[in-house]
mmCIF file of C-alpha atoms and ligand atoms in Angstrom:
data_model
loop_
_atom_site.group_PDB
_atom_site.id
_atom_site.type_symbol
_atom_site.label_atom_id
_atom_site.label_comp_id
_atom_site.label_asym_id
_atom_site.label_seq_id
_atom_site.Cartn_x
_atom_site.Cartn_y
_atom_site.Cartn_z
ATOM 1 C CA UNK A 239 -7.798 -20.188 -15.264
ATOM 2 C CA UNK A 240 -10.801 -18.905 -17.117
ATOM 3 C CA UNK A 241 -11.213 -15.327 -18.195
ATOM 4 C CA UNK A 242 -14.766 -15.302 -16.721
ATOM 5 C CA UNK A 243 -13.244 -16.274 -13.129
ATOM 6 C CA UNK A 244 -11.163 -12.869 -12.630
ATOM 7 C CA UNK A 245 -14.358 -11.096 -12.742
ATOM 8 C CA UNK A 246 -15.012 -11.417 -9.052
ATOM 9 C CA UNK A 247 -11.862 -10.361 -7.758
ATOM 10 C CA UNK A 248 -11.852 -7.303 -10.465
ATOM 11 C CA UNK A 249 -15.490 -6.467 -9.021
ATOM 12 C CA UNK A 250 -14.523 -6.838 -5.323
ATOM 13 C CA UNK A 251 -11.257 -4.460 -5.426
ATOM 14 C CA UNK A 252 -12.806 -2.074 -7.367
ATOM 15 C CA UNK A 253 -15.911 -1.752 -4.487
ATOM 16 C CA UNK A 254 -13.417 -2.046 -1.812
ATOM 17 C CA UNK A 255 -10.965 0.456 -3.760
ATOM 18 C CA UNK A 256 -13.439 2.769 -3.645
ATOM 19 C CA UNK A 257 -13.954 2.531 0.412
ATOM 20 C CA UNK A 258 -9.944 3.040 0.516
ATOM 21 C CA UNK A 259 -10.329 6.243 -1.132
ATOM 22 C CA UNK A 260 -12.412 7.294 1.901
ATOM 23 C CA UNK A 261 -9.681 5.945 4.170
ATOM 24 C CA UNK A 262 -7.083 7.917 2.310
ATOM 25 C CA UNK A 263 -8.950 11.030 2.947
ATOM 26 C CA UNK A 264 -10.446 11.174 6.571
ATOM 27 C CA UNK A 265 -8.005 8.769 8.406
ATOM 28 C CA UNK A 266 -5.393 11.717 8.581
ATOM 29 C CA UNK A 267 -8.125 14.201 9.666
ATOM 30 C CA UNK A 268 -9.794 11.207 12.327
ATOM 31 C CA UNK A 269 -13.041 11.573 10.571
ATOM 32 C CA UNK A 270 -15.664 8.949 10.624
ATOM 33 C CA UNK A 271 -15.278 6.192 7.747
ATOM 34 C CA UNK A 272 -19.016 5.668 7.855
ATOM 35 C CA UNK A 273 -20.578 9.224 8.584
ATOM 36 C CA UNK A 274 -21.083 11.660 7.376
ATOM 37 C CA UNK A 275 -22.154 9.760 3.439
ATOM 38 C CA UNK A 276 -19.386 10.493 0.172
ATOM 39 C CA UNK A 277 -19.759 13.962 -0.611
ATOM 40 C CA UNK A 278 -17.815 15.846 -3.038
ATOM 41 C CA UNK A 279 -15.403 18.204 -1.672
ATOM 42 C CA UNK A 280 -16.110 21.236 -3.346
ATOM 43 C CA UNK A 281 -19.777 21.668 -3.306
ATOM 44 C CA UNK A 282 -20.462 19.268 -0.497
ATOM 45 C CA UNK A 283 -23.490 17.666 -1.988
ATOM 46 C CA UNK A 284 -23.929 14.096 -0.822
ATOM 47 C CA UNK A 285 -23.202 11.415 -3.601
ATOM 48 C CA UNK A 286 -25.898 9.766 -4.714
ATOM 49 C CA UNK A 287 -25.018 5.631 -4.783
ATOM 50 C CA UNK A 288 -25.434 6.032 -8.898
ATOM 51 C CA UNK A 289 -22.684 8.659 -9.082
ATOM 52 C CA UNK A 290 -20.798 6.348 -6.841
ATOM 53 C CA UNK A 291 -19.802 3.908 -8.494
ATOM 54 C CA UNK A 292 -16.473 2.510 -8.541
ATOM 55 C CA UNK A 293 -14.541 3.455 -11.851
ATOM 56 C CA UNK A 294 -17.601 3.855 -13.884
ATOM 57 C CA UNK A 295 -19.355 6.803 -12.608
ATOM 58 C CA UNK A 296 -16.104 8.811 -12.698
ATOM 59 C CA UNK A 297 -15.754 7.868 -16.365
ATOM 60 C CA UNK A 298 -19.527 8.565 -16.964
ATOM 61 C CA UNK A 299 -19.407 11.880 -15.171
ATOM 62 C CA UNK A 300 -16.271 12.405 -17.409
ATOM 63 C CA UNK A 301 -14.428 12.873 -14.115
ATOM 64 C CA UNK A 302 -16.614 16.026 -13.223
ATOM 65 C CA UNK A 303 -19.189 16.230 -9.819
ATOM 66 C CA UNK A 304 -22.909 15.800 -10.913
ATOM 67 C CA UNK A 305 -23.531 18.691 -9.027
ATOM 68 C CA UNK A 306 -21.366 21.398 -9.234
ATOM 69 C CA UNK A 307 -18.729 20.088 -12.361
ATOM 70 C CA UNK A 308 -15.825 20.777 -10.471
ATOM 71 C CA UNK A 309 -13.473 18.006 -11.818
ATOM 72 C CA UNK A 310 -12.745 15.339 -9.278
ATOM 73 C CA UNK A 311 -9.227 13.916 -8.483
ATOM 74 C CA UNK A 312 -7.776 11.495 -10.670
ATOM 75 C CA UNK A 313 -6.954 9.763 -7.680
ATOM 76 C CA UNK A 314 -10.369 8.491 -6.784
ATOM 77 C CA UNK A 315 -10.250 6.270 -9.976
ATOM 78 C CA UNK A 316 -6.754 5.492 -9.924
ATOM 79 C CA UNK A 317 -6.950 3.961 -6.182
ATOM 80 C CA UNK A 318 -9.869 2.115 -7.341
ATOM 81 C CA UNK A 319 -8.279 1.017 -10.698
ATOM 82 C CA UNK A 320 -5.403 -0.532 -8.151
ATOM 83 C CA UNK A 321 -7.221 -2.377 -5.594
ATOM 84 C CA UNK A 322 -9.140 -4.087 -8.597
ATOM 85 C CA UNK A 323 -5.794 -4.826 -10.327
ATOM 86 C CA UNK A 324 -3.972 -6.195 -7.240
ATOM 87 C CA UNK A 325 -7.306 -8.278 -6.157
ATOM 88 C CA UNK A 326 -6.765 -10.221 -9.771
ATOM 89 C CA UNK A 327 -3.263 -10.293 -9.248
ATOM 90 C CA UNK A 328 -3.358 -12.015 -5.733
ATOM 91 C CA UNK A 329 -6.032 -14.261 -7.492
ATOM 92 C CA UNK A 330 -4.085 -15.218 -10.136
ATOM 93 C CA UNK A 331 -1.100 -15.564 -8.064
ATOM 94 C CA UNK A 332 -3.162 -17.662 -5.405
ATOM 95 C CA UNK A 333 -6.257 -19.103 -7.192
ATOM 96 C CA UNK A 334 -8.637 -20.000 -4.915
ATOM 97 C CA UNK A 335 -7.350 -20.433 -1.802
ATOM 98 C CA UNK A 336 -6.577 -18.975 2.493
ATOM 99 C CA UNK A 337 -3.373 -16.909 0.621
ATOM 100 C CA UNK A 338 -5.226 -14.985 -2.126
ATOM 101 C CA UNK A 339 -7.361 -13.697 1.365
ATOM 102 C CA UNK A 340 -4.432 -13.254 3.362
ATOM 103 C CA UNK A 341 -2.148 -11.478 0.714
ATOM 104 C CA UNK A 342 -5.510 -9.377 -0.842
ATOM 105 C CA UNK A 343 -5.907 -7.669 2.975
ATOM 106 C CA UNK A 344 -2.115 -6.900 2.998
ATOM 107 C CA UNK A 345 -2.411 -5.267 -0.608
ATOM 108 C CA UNK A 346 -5.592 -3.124 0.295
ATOM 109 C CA UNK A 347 -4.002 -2.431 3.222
ATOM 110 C CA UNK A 348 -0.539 -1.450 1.631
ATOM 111 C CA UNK A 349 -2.761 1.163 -0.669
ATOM 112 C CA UNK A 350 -3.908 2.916 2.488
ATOM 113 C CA UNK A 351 -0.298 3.187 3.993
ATOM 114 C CA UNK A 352 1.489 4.038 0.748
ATOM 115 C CA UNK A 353 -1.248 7.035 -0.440
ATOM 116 C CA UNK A 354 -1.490 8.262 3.190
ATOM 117 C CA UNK A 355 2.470 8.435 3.437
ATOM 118 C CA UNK A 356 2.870 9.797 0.468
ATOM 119 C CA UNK A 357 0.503 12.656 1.025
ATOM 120 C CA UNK A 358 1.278 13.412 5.046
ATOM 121 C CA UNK A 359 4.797 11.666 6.160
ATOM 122 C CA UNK A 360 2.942 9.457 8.350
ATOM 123 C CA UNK A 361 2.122 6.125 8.689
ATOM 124 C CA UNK A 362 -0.955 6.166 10.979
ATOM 125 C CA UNK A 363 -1.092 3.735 14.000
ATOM 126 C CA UNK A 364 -4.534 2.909 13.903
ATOM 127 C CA UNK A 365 -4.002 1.458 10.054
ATOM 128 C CA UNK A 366 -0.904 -0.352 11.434
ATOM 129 C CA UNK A 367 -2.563 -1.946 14.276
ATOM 130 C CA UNK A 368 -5.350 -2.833 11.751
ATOM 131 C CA UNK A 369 -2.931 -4.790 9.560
ATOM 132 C CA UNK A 370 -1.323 -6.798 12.304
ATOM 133 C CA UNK A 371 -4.355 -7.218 14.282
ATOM 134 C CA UNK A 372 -6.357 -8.448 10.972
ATOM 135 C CA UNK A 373 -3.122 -9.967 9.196
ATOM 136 C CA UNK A 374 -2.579 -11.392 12.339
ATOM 137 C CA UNK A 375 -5.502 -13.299 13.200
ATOM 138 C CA UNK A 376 -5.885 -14.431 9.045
ATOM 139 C CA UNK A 377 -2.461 -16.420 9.333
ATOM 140 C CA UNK A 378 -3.172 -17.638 12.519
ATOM 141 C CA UNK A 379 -6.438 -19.162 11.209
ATOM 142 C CA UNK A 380 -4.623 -20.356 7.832
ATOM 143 C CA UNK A 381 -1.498 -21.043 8.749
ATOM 144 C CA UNK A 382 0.485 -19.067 5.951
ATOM 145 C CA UNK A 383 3.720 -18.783 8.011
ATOM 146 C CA UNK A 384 4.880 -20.147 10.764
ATOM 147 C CA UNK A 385 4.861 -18.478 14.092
ATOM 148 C CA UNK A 386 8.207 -18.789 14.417
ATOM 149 C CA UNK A 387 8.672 -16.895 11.295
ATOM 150 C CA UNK A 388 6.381 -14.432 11.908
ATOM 151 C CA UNK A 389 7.837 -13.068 15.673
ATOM 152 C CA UNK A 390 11.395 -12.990 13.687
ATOM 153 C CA UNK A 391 10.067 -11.512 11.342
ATOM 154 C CA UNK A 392 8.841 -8.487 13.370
ATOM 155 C CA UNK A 393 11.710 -8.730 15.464
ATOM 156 C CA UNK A 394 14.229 -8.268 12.631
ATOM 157 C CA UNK A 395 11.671 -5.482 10.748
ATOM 158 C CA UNK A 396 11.701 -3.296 14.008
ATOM 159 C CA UNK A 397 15.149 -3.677 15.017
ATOM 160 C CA UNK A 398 17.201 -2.739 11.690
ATOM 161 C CA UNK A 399 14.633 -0.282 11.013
ATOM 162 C CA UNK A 400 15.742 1.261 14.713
ATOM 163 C CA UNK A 401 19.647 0.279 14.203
ATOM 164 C CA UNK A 402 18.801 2.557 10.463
ATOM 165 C CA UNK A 403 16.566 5.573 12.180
ATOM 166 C CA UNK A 404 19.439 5.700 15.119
ATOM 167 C CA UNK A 405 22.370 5.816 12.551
ATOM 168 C CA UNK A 406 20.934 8.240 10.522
ATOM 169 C CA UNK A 407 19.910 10.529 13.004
ATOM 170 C CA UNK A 408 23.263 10.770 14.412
ATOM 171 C CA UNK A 409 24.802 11.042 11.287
ATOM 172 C CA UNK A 410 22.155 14.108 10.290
ATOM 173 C CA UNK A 411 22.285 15.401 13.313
ATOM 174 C CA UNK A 412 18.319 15.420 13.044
ATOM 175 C CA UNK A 413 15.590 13.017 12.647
ATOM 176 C CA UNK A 414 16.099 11.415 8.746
ATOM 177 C CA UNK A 415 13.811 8.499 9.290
ATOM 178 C CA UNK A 416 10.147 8.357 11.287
ATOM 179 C CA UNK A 417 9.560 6.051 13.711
ATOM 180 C CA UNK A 418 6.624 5.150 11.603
ATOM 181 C CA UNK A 419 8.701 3.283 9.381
ATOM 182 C CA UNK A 420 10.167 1.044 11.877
ATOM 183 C CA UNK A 421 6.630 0.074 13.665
ATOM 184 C CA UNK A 422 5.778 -0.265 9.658
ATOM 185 C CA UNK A 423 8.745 -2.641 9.171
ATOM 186 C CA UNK A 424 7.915 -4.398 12.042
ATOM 187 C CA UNK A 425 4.592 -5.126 11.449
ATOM 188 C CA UNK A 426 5.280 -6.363 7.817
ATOM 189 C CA UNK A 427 8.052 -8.565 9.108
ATOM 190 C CA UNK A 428 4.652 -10.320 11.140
ATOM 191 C CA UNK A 429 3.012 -11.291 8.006
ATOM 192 C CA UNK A 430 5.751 -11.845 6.032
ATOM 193 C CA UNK A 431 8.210 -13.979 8.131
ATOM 194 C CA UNK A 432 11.751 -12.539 8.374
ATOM 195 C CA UNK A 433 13.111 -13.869 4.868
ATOM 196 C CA UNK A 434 10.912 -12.268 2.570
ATOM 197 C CA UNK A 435 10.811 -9.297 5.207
ATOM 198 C CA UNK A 436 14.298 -8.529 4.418
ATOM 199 C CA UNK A 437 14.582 -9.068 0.192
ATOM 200 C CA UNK A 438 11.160 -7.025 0.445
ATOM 201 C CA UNK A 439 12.622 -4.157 1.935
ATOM 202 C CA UNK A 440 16.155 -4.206 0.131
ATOM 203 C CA UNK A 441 13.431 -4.198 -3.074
ATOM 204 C CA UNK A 442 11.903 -1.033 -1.099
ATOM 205 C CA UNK A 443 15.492 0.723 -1.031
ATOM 206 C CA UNK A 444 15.786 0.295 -4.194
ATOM 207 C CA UNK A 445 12.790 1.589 -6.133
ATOM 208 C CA UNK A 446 13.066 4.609 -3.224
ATOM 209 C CA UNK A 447 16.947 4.831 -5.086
ATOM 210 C CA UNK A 448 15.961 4.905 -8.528
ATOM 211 C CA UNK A 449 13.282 7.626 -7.894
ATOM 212 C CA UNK A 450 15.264 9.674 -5.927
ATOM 213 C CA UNK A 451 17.810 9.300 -9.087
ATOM 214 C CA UNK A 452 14.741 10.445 -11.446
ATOM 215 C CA UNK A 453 14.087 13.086 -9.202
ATOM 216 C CA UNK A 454 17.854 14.841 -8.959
ATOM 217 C CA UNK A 455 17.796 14.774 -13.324
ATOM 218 C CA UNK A 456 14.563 15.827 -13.687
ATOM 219 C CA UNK A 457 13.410 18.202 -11.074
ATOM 220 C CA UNK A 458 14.307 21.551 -12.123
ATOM 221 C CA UNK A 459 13.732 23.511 -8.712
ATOM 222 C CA UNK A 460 15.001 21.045 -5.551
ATOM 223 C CA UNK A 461 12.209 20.355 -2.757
ATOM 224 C CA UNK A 462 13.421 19.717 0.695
ATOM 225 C CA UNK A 463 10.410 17.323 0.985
ATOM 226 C CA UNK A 464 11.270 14.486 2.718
ATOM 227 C CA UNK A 465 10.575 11.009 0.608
ATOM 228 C CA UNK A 466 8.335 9.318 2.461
ATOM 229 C CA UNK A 467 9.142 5.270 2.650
ATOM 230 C CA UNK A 468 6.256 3.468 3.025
ATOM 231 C CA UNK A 469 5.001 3.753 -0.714
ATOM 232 C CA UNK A 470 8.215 2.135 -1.883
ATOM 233 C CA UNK A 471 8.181 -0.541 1.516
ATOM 234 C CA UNK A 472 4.944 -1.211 0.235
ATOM 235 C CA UNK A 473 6.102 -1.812 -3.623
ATOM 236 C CA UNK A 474 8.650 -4.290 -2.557
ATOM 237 C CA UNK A 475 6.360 -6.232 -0.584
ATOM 238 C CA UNK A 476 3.954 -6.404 -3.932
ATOM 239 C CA UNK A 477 6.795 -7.311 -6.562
ATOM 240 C CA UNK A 478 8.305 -10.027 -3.454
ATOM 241 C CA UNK A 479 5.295 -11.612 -3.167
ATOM 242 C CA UNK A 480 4.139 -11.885 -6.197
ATOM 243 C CA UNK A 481 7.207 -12.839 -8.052
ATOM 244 C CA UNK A 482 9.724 -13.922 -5.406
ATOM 245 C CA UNK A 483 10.678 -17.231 -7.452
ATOM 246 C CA UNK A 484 11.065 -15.617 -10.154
ATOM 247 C CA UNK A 485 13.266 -12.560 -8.697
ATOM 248 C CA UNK A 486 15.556 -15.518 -7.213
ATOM 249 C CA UNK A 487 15.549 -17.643 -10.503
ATOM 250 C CA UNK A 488 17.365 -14.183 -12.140
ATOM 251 C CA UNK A 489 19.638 -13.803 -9.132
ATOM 252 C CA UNK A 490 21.011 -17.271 -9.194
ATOM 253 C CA UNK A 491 21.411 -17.373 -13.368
ATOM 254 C CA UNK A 492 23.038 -14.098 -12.738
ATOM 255 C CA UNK A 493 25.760 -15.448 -10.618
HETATM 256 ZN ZN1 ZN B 230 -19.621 19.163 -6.350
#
């Protein structure tokens, strides 16, 4: 692959990253995604479509409103930064082909859940029913798993995600797990087939482990916050499908 060729995919995540940000932000509240226009949040001014766009007007602006020079989240950039990394990623991974499509939809997709989890504790049904609905309909057009797969898949997802939320609430005594994670589960089992369902979530475990870990030696005052899943569901799908061969190559040297 050329250089020259990534350009497209770089130019299309960062425009799309940019209409995730507004996702992120006014799915929670159910605001419109199309009115009112971008404003900034402080002054309210509308944003003109010069200041808007994607990663270079928030490094021209030096990160700052054109308006009012309140400084703007690093988050705006950084969502757009990500979309444009994982569209060349699923291009390079794919090339030109139905899977680059199918696995670039799950990715932008995946940003939603993760940032909205992370912020709120939820994973929102509307965004789940748009990623089996849309996911749905792209491998069913294309063929990337089988059927078969696929209602396994969500079959297995949803039901040891419900065997896990039913253990752990009777072992807590309260709720320890949402049922957002098991529709989540479910729904990723869909696209994903059961196989790489299950190795992506074990993956998901584990990064949630290892922060957790970071979190007990380096957090100096506890929070009772409760860590939300679908950010680290949503690594383990990324790192599974992107380097699945790769991952199993290690495990079978290993043993
Ligand atoms: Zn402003």
């Amino acid at each position: 692959m050329k250089l020259a060729e990534f350009i497209v995919p770089l130019l299309i995540g960062a425009v799309m990253g940019s209409f995730l940000n507004v996702c992120i932000y006014r799915l929670p509240k159910n605001e419109s995604l199309i009115r009112p226009r971008s404003h900034c949040p402080y002054c309210g001014n509308s944003i003109k479509f010069y200041h808007n766009i994607p990663l270079i007007s928030y490094a021209v602006l030096k990160g700052r409103c054109a308006y009012c020079g309140h400084s703007l989240p690093i988050r705006y950039p950084a969502v757009e930064l990500t979309a444009a990394l994982l569209s060349v990623l699923m291009y390079w991974k794919f090339g030109y082909s139905d899977k680059t499509l199918f696995y670039t939809f799950l990715m932008y997709t995946l940003i939603v859940i993760a940032f909205i989890d992370w912020d709120t504790n939820l994973i929102l049904n509307k965004v789940l029913i748009t990623l089996a609905v849309g996911g749905g309909i792209l491998n069913l057009s294309m063929q990337i798993i089988l059927w078969r797969d696929a209602f396994l898949g969500m079959a297995v997802g949803g039901g040891l995600l419900f065997l896990f939320a039913v253990l752990g609430n009777w072992y807590y005594k309260k709720e320890s797990m949402g049922m957002g994670d098991v529709k989540f589960a479910a729904v990723l089992g869909l696209l994903l087939g059961w196989k790489l369902l299950l190795v992506s979530l074990y993956a998901g475990y584990f990064f949630a482990a290892i922060y957790f870990i970071l979190l007990k030696l380096f957090q100096k005052q506890p929070t009772k916050r409760i860590i939300p899943m679908g950010p680290f569901f949503a690594l383990g799908v990324l790192v599974l499908v992107v380097w699945q061969q790769e991952l199993l190559d290690l495990y079978l040297a290993l043993i």
